[in-house]
CSV table of C-alpha atoms in Angstrom, one decimal:
chain,number,residue,atom,x,y,z
A,20,MET,CA,-27.1,16.4,50.6
A,21,ASN,CA,-28.6,13.4,52.3
A,22,ARG,CA,-27.6,9.8,51.7
A,23,GLY,CA,-30.4,9.3,49.1
A,24,GLY,CA,-29.1,12.3,47.1
A,25,ASP,CA,-25.5,11.0,47.3
A,26,PHE,CA,-26.6,7.7,45.8
A,27,TYR,CA,-28.7,9.5,43.1
A,28,PHE,CA,-25.9,11.7,41.8
A,29,ALA,CA,-23.2,9.0,42.1
A,30,HIS,CA,-25.4,6.8,40.0
A,31,ILE,CA,-25.7,9.4,37.2
A,32,GLY,CA,-21.9,10.1,37.4
A,33,MET,CA,-21.0,6.5,37.0
A,34,LEU,CA,-23.4,6.2,34.0
A,35,PHE,CA,-21.6,9.0,32.2
A,36,PHE,CA,-18.2,7.6,33.2
A,37,TRP,CA,-18.9,4.2,31.7
A,38,MET,CA,-20.4,5.7,28.6
A,39,GLY,CA,-17.2,7.6,28.1
A,40,VAL,CA,-15.1,4.5,28.6
A,41,ILE,CA,-17.1,2.5,26.1
A,42,GLY,CA,-17.1,5.4,23.6
A,43,VAL,CA,-13.3,5.7,23.8
A,44,VAL,CA,-12.7,2.0,23.5
A,45,LEU,CA,-15.1,1.6,20.5
A,46,GLY,CA,-13.7,4.7,18.8
A,47,PHE,CA,-10.1,3.5,19.3
A,48,GLY,CA,-11.0,0.1,18.0
A,49,ALA,CA,-12.6,1.5,14.9
A,50,PHE,CA,-9.7,3.8,14.3
A,51,VAL,CA,-7.1,1.0,14.6
A,52,PHE,CA,-9.1,-1.4,12.4
A,53,TYR,CA,-9.8,1.0,9.5
A,54,SER,CA,-6.5,2.7,9.4
A,55,GLN,CA,-4.4,-0.4,9.0
A,56,GLU,CA,-1.8,-0.6,6.2
A,57,ILE,CA,-1.6,-3.3,3.6
A,58,ASP,CA,2.1,-4.1,3.4
A,59,VAL,CA,3.3,-5.1,-0.1
A,60,ARG,CA,7.0,-4.2,0.3
A,61,ALA,CA,8.2,-7.8,0.3
A,62,VAL,CA,6.3,-8.5,-3.0
A,63,GLU,CA,7.7,-5.3,-4.6
A,64,ALA,CA,11.3,-6.2,-3.5
A,65,GLU,CA,10.9,-9.7,-4.9
A,66,ILE,CA,9.6,-8.4,-8.3
A,67,MET,CA,12.5,-6.0,-8.5
A,68,ARG,CA,15.0,-8.7,-7.5
A,69,ASP,CA,13.7,-11.0,-10.2
A,70,LYS,CA,13.9,-8.3,-12.9
A,71,LEU,CA,17.5,-7.5,-11.9
A,72,VAL,CA,18.5,-11.2,-12.1
A,73,ASP,CA,16.7,-11.6,-15.5
A,74,ALA,CA,18.7,-8.6,-16.8
A,75,PHE,CA,21.9,-10.7,-16.4
A,76,VAL,CA,20.9,-14.3,-16.7
A,77,ASP,CA,19.4,-16.2,-19.6
A,78,GLY,CA,18.8,-19.7,-18.6
A,79,ASP,CA,22.1,-21.1,-17.4
A,80,LYS,CA,24.4,-18.5,-19.0
A,81,LEU,CA,25.2,-14.8,-18.7
A,82,LYS,CA,23.5,-12.6,-21.3
A,83,ALA,CA,25.7,-11.2,-24.1
A,84,GLY,CA,26.6,-7.5,-24.1
A,85,ILE,CA,27.1,-7.2,-20.3
A,86,VAL,CA,30.8,-7.9,-19.7
A,87,CYS,CA,33.5,-6.6,-22.0
A,88,GLU,CA,37.1,-7.4,-21.0
A,89,GLU,CA,36.3,-7.9,-17.4
A,90,GLN,CA,34.4,-4.7,-17.1
A,91,TYR,CA,30.8,-3.7,-17.8
A,92,CYS,CA,30.3,-2.9,-21.5
A,93,GLU,CA,30.1,0.8,-22.2
A,94,ASP,CA,26.6,0.7,-23.5
A,95,PHE,CA,25.3,-1.5,-20.8
A,96,SER,CA,22.6,0.1,-18.7
A,97,LEU,CA,21.1,-1.9,-15.8
A,98,TYR,CA,17.9,0.2,-15.7
A,99,GLU,CA,17.3,-0.5,-19.4
A,100,ALA,CA,18.3,-4.1,-19.3
A,101,ALA,CA,16.0,-4.8,-16.2
A,102,GLY,CA,13.2,-2.6,-17.5
A,103,ILE,CA,13.1,-0.5,-14.4
A,104,ASN,CA,12.3,3.2,-14.3
A,105,ALA,CA,15.2,5.2,-12.9
A,106,GLY,CA,13.0,8.1,-11.9
A,107,VAL,CA,10.8,6.0,-9.6
A,108,ILE,CA,13.8,4.2,-8.0
A,109,GLU,CA,15.6,7.4,-7.2
A,110,GLN,CA,12.5,8.8,-5.5
A,111,GLY,CA,13.8,7.3,-2.3
A,112,ASN,CA,11.5,4.3,-1.7
A,113,PHE,CA,13.6,1.7,-3.3
A,114,TYR,CA,17.1,0.3,-3.3
A,115,PHE,CA,19.1,-2.3,-5.2
A,116,GLU,CA,22.7,-3.5,-5.2
A,117,VAL,CA,24.1,-5.8,-7.8
A,118,ARG,CA,27.6,-7.4,-7.8
A,119,LEU,CA,28.9,-9.6,-10.6
A,120,PHE,CA,31.9,-11.7,-10.0
A,121,HIS,CA,34.0,-13.6,-12.6
A,122,ASN,CA,36.2,-16.3,-11.0
A,123,ASP,CA,35.6,-14.6,-7.7
A,124,LYS,CA,36.8,-11.3,-9.0
A,125,LEU,CA,34.4,-8.4,-8.9
A,126,ILE,CA,33.6,-6.9,-12.3
A,127,GLY,CA,33.7,-3.2,-12.3
A,128,SER,CA,32.0,-1.6,-9.2
A,129,PRO,CA,28.8,-2.7,-7.5
A,130,LEU,CA,25.8,-1.4,-9.4
A,131,LEU,CA,23.7,0.6,-7.0
A,132,GLY,CA,20.3,2.4,-7.3
A,133,GLY,CA,17.9,4.2,-5.0
A,134,ASP,CA,18.3,5.3,-1.4
A,135,SER,CA,21.8,4.4,-0.3
A,136,ALA,CA,20.8,4.5,3.3
A,137,TYR,CA,18.9,1.3,2.7
A,138,ALA,CA,22.3,-0.5,2.3
A,139,VAL,CA,22.5,-0.5,6.1
A,140,GLU,CA,18.8,-0.5,6.9
A,141,CYS,CA,18.3,-3.7,4.9
A,142,SER,CA,20.0,-5.6,7.6
A,143,LEU,CA,17.8,-4.1,10.3
A,144,SER,CA,14.3,-5.3,11.2
A,145,GLY,CA,11.5,-3.0,12.2
A,146,LYS,CA,8.3,-1.5,10.9
A,147,ASN,CA,9.9,1.6,9.5
A,148,PHE,CA,12.9,-0.1,7.8
A,149,PRO,CA,12.8,-1.3,4.2
A,150,VAL,CA,12.0,-4.9,3.4
A,151,CYS,CA,14.9,-6.4,1.4
A,152,VAL,CA,15.4,-9.7,-0.4
A,153,SER,CA,18.5,-11.1,-2.1
A,154,GLN,CA,19.5,-13.8,-4.4
A,155,THR,CA,22.8,-15.3,-5.6
A,156,ARG,CA,23.0,-17.0,-9.0
A,157,VAL,CA,25.9,-18.9,-10.4
A,158,VAL,CA,26.1,-19.2,-14.2
A,159,SER,CA,29.2,-20.5,-15.9
A,160,ASN,CA,32.1,-18.8,-14.1
A,161,TYR,CA,30.1,-15.9,-13.0
A,162,ARG,CA,28.5,-15.3,-9.7
A,163,LEU,CA,25.7,-12.7,-9.5
A,164,GLU,CA,24.6,-11.3,-6.1
A,165,VAL,CA,21.5,-9.2,-6.1
A,166,LEU,CA,19.9,-7.3,-3.2
A,167,ALA,CA,16.6,-5.4,-3.7
A,168,GLY,CA,14.6,-3.5,-1.2
A,169,SER,CA,11.4,-1.5,-0.9
A,170,ASN,CA,10.0,0.9,1.6
A,171,GLN,CA,7.1,2.3,-0.4
A,172,ARG,CA,4.0,2.7,1.7
A,173,GLY,CA,1.9,4.8,-0.7
A,174,ALA,CA,0.0,7.9,0.3
A,175,SER,CA,-3.5,9.1,0.8
A,176,ILE,CA,-4.2,12.2,-1.2
B,17,MET,CA,-49.4,7.7,41.3
B,18,ASP,CA,-47.9,9.5,44.2
B,19,LYS,CA,-45.2,12.1,44.0
B,20,LYS,CA,-42.4,9.7,44.8
B,21,GLY,CA,-43.5,7.2,42.2
B,22,ALA,CA,-43.7,10.0,39.6
B,23,GLU,CA,-40.2,11.1,40.4
B,24,LEU,CA,-38.9,7.6,40.2
B,25,LEU,CA,-40.6,7.0,36.8
B,26,THR,CA,-39.1,10.3,35.5
B,27,VAL,CA,-35.6,9.3,36.6
B,28,HIS,CA,-35.9,6.0,34.9
B,29,ILE,CA,-37.3,7.4,31.7
B,30,VAL,CA,-34.5,9.9,31.5
B,31,PHE,CA,-32.0,7.1,32.1
B,32,VAL,CA,-33.4,5.0,29.3
B,33,VAL,CA,-33.4,8.0,26.9
B,34,ILE,CA,-29.8,8.8,27.7
B,35,VAL,CA,-28.7,5.3,27.0
B,36,LEU,CA,-30.7,5.1,23.8
B,37,VAL,CA,-29.1,8.4,22.6
B,38,PHE,CA,-25.7,7.0,23.5
B,39,ILE,CA,-26.2,3.8,21.5
B,40,ALA,CA,-27.5,5.8,18.5
B,41,ALA,CA,-24.5,8.0,18.6
B,42,MET,CA,-22.1,5.1,18.8
B,43,PHE,CA,-23.8,3.4,15.9
B,44,LEU,CA,-23.6,6.5,13.8
B,45,PHE,CA,-19.9,7.0,14.6
B,46,ILE,CA,-19.0,3.3,13.8
B,47,SER,CA,-20.9,3.3,10.6
B,48,ARG,CA,-19.2,6.5,9.4
B,49,ALA,CA,-15.7,5.5,10.5
B,50,GLY,CA,-16.1,2.1,9.0
B,51,SER,CA,-17.0,3.0,5.4
B,52,GLN,CA,-13.9,1.0,4.3
B,53,ALA,CA,-13.4,3.3,1.3
B,54,THR,CA,-9.9,4.3,2.5
B,55,LEU,CA,-8.9,0.6,2.9
B,56,TYR,CA,-10.2,-0.3,-0.5
B,57,GLU,CA,-8.5,2.6,-2.2
B,58,GLN,CA,-5.2,1.4,-0.7
B,59,ALA,CA,-5.9,-2.2,-1.7
B,60,TYR,CA,-6.8,-1.5,-5.3
B,61,ALA,CA,-4.0,1.0,-5.8
B,62,LYS,CA,-1.4,-1.5,-4.6
B,63,LYS,CA,-2.9,-4.4,-6.5
B,64,ILE,CA,-2.9,-2.5,-9.8
B,65,ALA,CA,0.7,-1.2,-9.3
B,66,LEU,CA,1.9,-4.7,-8.5
B,67,LEU,CA,0.2,-6.1,-11.5
B,68,ILE,CA,1.9,-3.5,-13.7
B,69,ASP,CA,5.3,-4.2,-12.0
B,70,GLY,CA,5.2,-7.9,-12.7
B,71,ALA,CA,3.9,-7.6,-16.3
B,72,LYS,CA,5.9,-7.9,-19.4
B,73,PRO,CA,5.3,-5.8,-22.6
B,74,GLY,CA,2.6,-7.4,-24.7
B,75,THR,CA,0.5,-8.4,-21.7
B,76,THR,CA,-3.1,-7.5,-21.3
B,77,ILE,CA,-4.6,-7.6,-17.8
B,78,GLU,CA,-8.3,-7.4,-16.8
B,79,LEU,CA,-9.2,-6.6,-13.2
B,80,ALA,CA,-12.7,-6.6,-11.8
B,81,LEU,CA,-13.7,-3.5,-9.9
B,82,PHE,CA,-17.0,-4.6,-8.5
B,83,ASP,CA,-16.3,-3.8,-4.9
B,84,ALA,CA,-14.7,-0.4,-5.8
B,85,TYR,CA,-17.8,0.6,-7.9
B,86,GLN,CA,-20.1,-0.5,-5.1
B,87,LEU,CA,-18.3,1.7,-2.6
B,88,ALA,CA,-18.1,4.6,-5.0
B,89,GLU,CA,-21.9,4.4,-5.5
B,90,LYS,CA,-22.4,4.2,-1.8
B,91,ASN,CA,-20.4,7.4,-1.3
B,92,ASN,CA,-22.1,9.1,-4.3
B,93,PHE,CA,-18.8,9.4,-6.1
B,94,GLU,CA,-19.1,10.0,-9.8
B,95,GLY,CA,-15.5,10.7,-10.8
B,96,THR,CA,-12.9,8.4,-12.3
B,97,ILE,CA,-12.2,5.6,-9.9
B,98,VAL,CA,-8.8,4.6,-11.3
B,99,GLN,CA,-6.2,6.8,-12.9
B,100,ILE,CA,-2.8,5.8,-14.2
B,101,ALA,CA,-0.2,8.4,-15.0
B,102,ASN,CA,2.4,7.0,-17.3
B,103,ASP,CA,4.8,9.9,-17.0
B,104,ALA,CA,4.9,9.7,-13.2
B,105,ARG,CA,4.4,5.9,-13.1
B,106,LYS,CA,1.6,6.4,-10.6
B,107,VAL,CA,-1.7,4.7,-9.9
B,108,THR,CA,-4.4,6.7,-8.2
B,109,VAL,CA,-7.6,5.2,-6.8
B,110,ARG,CA,-10.5,7.3,-5.6
B,111,LEU,CA,-13.7,6.1,-4.1
B,112,TYR,CA,-15.2,9.2,-2.5
B,113,ASP,CA,-14.9,13.0,-3.0
B,114,GLY,CA,-11.9,14.4,-1.3
B,115,GLY,CA,-10.3,10.9,-1.0
B,116,GLY,CA,-7.7,9.1,-3.0
B,117,TYR,CA,-4.6,6.9,-2.7
B,118,ASP,CA,-1.4,7.1,-4.7
B,119,PHE,CA,1.0,4.2,-5.3
B,120,TYR,CA,4.0,4.1,-7.7
B,121,TYR,CA,5.1,1.3,-10.0
B,122,PHE,CA,8.7,0.9,-11.1
B,123,ASN,CA,8.3,-1.2,-14.3
B,124,ASP,CA,9.5,0.8,-17.2
B,125,VAL,CA,6.5,0.1,-19.5
B,126,SER,CA,3.7,2.1,-21.0
B,127,VAL,CA,0.3,1.4,-19.8
B,128,VAL,CA,-2.8,1.9,-21.9
B,129,TRP,CA,-5.8,1.6,-19.5
B,130,ASN,CA,-9.5,1.6,-19.9
B,131,ILE,CA,-12.4,1.2,-17.5
B,132,ASP,CA,-15.6,-0.4,-18.8
B,133,ALA,CA,-18.3,1.0,-16.5
B,134,ALA,CA,-20.9,-1.4,-17.7
B,135,SER,CA,-18.9,-4.6,-16.9
B,136,ARG,CA,-16.9,-2.8,-14.2
B,137,LEU,CA,-13.6,-4.1,-15.6
B,138,LEU,CA,-10.3,-2.3,-15.7
B,139,THR,CA,-8.2,-3.3,-18.7
B,140,LEU,CA,-4.4,-2.7,-18.8
B,141,GLU,CA,-2.4,-3.1,-21.9
B,142,ILE,CA,1.3,-3.2,-21.1
B,143,GLY,CA,3.6,-2.0,-23.9
B,144,GLU,CA,7.2,-1.0,-24.5
B,145,VAL,CA,8.2,2.5,-23.6
B,146,VAL,CA,9.0,4.5,-26.7
B,147,LYS,CA,12.4,6.0,-26.2
B,148,GLU,CA,13.2,9.4,-27.7
B,149,VAL,CA,16.1,9.2,-30.2
B,150,ASN,CA,18.4,12.2,-30.0
């Protein structure tokens, strides 16, 4: 091939090369933009935390029917009191931990729900770890500590 | 025109045609990839689930679905755009055939929902769950 032919074929080759580069970059950009996730885990965790707190606290006092002789009353159900569905919580995308103290003494055992692995993962930061929020409320001689977490991302069908 | 000129013209015409075909292909790809239906399905499913999660029994919520209907019409989708399964506590939003996005809500309430196609409004009536007495 003479020098004119070299130039001719190199020119065509570079054309297709740059078309390929532009195509890949545009395709990757479109993929990244339109596959982004809307993260509402923090909002979910906050709603759950507030519902758990409201299950115990009424204004500036502890609700009746929760504590019976320094233990949780027999017919007290946190899921019912908070209005939270146990089936959805136990699916594995949520977690909560509630501790109630009376004069700094823990009442009963911590009330837990959801994926227990989140108890550790709540303190870790990263895209794949749950988003957790907590609140401590003091009413009368009781101290309520609530931790709620969500890692629900939803799913395309 | 001499032979060399004809060859040069042919080369340039071929070059322009290839570039035009490439631009058309890129445009087609971007317009198909960017239909936004998937993103809107996700957004609406999460928005509806969060509204239910934060609602108390006795609340009525109205949500406009204009954008959702617009996308569904663009994709020639004639099915139900929003479905709420009370037993599974799940919201499903579909804006095109073969698509759909699921999201769960944890609020223990019953949801009576209705879509008015004329006004493109979704109405949610939040009520107490009726517990079975054994």
